[in-house]
mmCIF file of C-alpha atoms and ligand atoms in Angstrom:
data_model
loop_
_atom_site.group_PDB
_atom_site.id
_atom_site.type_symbol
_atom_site.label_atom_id
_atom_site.label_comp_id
_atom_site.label_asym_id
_atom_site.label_seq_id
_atom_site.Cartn_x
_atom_site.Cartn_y
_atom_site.Cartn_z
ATOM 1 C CA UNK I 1 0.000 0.000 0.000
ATOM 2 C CA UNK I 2 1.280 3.047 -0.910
ATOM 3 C CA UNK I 3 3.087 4.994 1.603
ATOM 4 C CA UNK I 4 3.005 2.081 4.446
ATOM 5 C CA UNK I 5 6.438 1.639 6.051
ATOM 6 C CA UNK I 6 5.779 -1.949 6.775
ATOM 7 C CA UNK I 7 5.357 -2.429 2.807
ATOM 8 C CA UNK I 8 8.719 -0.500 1.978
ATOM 9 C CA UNK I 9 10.694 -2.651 4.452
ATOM 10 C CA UNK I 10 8.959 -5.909 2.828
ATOM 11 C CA UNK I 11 10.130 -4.696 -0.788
ATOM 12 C CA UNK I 12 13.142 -3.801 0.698
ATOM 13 C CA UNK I 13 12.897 0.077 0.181
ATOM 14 C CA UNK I 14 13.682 1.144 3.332
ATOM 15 C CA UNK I 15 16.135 -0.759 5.092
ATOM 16 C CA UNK I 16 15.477 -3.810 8.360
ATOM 17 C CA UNK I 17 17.836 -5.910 10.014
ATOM 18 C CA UNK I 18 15.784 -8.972 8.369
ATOM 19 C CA UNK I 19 15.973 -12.546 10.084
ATOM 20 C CA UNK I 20 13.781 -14.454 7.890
ATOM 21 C CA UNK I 21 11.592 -14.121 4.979
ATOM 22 C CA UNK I 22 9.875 -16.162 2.093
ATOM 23 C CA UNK I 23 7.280 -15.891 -0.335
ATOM 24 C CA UNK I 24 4.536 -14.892 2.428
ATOM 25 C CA UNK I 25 6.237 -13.511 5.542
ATOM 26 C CA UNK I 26 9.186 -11.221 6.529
ATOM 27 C CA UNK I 27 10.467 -11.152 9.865
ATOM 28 C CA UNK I 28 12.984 -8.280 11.298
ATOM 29 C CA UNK I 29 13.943 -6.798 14.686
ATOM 30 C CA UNK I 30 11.816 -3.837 16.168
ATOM 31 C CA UNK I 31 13.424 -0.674 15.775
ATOM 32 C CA UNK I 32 12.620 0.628 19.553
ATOM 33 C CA UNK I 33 12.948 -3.070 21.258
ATOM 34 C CA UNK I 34 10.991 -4.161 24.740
ATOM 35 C CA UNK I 35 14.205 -6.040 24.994
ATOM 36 C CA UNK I 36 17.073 -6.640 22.357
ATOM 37 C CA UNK I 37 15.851 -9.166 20.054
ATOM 38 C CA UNK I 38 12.141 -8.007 19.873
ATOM 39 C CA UNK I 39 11.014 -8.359 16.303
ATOM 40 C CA UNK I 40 8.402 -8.298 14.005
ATOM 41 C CA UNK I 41 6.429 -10.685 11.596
ATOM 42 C CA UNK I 42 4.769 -9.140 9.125
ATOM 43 C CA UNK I 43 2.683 -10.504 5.895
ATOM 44 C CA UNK I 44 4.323 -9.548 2.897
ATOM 45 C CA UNK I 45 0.882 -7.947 1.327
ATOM 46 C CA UNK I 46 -0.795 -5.284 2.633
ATOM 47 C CA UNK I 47 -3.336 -5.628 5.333
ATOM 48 C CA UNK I 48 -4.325 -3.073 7.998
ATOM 49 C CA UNK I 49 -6.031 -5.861 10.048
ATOM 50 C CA UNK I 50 -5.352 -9.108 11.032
ATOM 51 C CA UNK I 51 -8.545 -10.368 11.024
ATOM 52 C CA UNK I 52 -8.156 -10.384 6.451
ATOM 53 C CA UNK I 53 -4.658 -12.089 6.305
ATOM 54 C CA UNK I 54 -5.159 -15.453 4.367
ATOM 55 C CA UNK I 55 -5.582 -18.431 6.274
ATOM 56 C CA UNK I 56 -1.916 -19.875 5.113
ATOM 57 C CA UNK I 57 0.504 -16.555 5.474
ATOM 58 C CA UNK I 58 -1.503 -15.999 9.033
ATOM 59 C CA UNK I 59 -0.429 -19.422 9.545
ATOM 60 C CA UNK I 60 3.238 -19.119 8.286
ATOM 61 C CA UNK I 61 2.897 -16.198 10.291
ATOM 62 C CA UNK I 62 1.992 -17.918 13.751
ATOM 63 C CA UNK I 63 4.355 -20.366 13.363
ATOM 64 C CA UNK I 64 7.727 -18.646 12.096
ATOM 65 C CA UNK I 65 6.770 -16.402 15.009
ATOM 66 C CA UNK I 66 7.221 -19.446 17.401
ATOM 67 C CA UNK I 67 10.002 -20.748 15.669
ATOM 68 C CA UNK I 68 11.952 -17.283 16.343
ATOM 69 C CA UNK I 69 10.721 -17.300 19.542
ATOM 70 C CA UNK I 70 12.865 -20.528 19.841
ATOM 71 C CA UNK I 71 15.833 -19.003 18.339
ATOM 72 C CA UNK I 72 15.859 -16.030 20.963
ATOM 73 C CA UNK I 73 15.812 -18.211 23.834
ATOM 74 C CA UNK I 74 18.827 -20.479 22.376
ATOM 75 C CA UNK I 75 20.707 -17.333 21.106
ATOM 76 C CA UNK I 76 20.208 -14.497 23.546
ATOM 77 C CA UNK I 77 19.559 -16.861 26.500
ATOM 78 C CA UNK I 78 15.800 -15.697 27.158
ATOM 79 C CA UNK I 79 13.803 -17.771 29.424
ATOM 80 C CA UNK I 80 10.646 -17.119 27.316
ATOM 81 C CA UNK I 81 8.977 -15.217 24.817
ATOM 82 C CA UNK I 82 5.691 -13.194 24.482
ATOM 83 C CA UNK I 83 3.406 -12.611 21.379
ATOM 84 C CA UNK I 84 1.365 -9.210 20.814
ATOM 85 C CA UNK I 85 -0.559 -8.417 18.057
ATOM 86 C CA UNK I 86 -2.520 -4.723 18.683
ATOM 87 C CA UNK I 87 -5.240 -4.658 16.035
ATOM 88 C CA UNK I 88 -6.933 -1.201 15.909
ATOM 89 C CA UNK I 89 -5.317 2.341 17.194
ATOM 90 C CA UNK I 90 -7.046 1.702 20.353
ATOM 91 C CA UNK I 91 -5.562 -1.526 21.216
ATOM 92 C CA UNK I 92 -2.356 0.429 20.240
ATOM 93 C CA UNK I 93 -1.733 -0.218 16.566
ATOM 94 C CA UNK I 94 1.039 2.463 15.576
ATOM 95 C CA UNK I 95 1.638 0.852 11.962
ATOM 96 C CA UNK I 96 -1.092 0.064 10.196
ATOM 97 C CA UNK I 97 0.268 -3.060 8.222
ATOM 98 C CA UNK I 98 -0.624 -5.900 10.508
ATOM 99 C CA UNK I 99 2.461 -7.010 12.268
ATOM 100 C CA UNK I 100 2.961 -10.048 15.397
ATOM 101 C CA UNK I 101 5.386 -9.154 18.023
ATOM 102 C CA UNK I 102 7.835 -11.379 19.191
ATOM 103 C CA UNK I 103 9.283 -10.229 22.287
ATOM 104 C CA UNK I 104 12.092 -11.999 24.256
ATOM 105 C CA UNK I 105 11.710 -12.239 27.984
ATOM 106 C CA UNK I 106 13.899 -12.718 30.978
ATOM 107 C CA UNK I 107 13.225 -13.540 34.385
ATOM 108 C CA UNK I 108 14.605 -10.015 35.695
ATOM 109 C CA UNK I 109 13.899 -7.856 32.854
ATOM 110 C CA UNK I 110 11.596 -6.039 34.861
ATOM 111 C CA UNK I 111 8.888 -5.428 32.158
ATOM 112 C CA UNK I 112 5.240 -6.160 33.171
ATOM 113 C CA UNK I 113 2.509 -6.411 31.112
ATOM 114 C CA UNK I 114 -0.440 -4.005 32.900
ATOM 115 C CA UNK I 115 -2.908 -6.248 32.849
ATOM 116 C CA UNK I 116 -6.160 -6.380 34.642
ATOM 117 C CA UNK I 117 -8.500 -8.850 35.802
ATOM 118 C CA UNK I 118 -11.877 -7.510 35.811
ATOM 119 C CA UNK I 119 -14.728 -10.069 37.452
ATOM 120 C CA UNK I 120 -18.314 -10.681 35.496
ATOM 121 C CA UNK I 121 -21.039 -9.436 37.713
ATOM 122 C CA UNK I 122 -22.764 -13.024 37.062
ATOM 123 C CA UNK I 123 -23.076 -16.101 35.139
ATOM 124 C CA UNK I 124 -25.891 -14.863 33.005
ATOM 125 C CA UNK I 125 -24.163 -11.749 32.109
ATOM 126 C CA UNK I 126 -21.028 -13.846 30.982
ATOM 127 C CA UNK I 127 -23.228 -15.915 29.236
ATOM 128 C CA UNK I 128 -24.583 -13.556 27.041
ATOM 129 C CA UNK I 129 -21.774 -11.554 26.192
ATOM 130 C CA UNK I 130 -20.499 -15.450 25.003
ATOM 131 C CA UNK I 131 -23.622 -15.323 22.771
ATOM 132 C CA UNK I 132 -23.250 -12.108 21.668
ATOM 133 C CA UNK I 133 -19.477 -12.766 20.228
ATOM 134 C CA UNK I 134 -21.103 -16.586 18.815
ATOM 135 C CA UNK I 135 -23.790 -14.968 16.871
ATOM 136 C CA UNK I 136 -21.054 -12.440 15.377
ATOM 137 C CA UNK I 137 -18.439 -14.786 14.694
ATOM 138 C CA UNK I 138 -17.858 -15.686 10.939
ATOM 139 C CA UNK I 139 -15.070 -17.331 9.542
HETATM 140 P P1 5GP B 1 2.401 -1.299 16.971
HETATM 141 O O1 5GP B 1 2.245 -0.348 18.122
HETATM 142 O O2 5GP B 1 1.789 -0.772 15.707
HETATM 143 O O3 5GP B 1 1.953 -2.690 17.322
HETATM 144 O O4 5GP B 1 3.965 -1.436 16.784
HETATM 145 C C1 5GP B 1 4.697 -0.864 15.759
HETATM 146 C C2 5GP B 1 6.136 -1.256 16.013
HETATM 147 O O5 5GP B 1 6.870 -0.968 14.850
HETATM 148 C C3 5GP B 1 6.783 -0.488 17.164
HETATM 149 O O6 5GP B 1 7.256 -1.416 18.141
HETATM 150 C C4 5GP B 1 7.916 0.282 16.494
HETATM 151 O O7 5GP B 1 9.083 0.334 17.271
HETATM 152 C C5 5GP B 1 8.134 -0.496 15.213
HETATM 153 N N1 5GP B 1 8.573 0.328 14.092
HETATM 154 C C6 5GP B 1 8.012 1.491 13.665
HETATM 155 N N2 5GP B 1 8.666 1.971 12.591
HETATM 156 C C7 5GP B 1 9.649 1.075 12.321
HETATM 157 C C8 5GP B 1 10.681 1.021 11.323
HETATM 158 O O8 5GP B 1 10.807 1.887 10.457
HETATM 159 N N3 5GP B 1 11.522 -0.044 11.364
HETATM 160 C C9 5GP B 1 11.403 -1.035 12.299
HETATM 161 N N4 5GP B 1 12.291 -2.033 12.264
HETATM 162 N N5 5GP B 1 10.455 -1.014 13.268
HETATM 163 C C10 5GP B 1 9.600 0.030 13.284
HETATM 164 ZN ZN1 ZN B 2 1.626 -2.196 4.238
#
């Protein structure tokens, strides 16, 4: 898409520090990292929204994600990894090419995730927000 930073780096217009790519995916390390090693997997055509990438390059996606999640705990000694995929500017979607986040973790790398654990006010309210998101789902 023209004028999408996410599509320059994937025809190699603007430079990455790449770490994989073929015919569907590109992977390369996040300019501002979390932690050194954080990177990026991104489809190589165009879509804003995750929710539109074709079933096999989501999949490629998924799993050269955990694959490199592999290779940053064997090469910069992480304990673990984390995925993060913010679809819409108010889940915090900067670039608007779909991209997964790969993000090493340590056991003292003091990052925390602020993340909140709200309680349903009963079972039939739960219940019918489950409905709600069953009668919407298509796929
Ligand atoms: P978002 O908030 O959209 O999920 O994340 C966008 C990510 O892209 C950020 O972590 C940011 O550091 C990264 N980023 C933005 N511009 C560039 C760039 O030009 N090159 C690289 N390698 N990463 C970028
Ligand atoms: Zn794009």
């Amino acid at each position: 898409m023209h004028g999408c930073i996410f599509c320059k780096i994937g025809k190699g217009e603007i430079p990455s520090t790449k770490l994989y790519e073929d015919e569907l995916v590109l992977a390369f390390l996040d300019i501002s990292p979390i932690n050194y090693g954080h990177l990026l997997v991104i489809p190589k055509e165009h879509h804003t929204s995750a929710s539109t990438i074709p079933e096999a390059t989501a999949g490629r996606m998924f799993t050269v994600s955990a694959r490199l999640g592999v290779a940053l705990k064997r090469a910069l000694n992480a304990d673990g990894y984390n995925f993060h995929l913010a679809d819409g500017t108010c889940a915090g979607q900067v670039v608007m090419h779909a991209h997964l986040h790969v993000i090493p973790r340590h056991a003292d790398d003091g990052f925390h995730w602020n993340w909140r654990q709200k309680k349903y006010d009963s079972d039939d309210q739960r219940d019918k927000i489950a409905a709600k998101i069953i009668e919407r789902l298509k796929l």
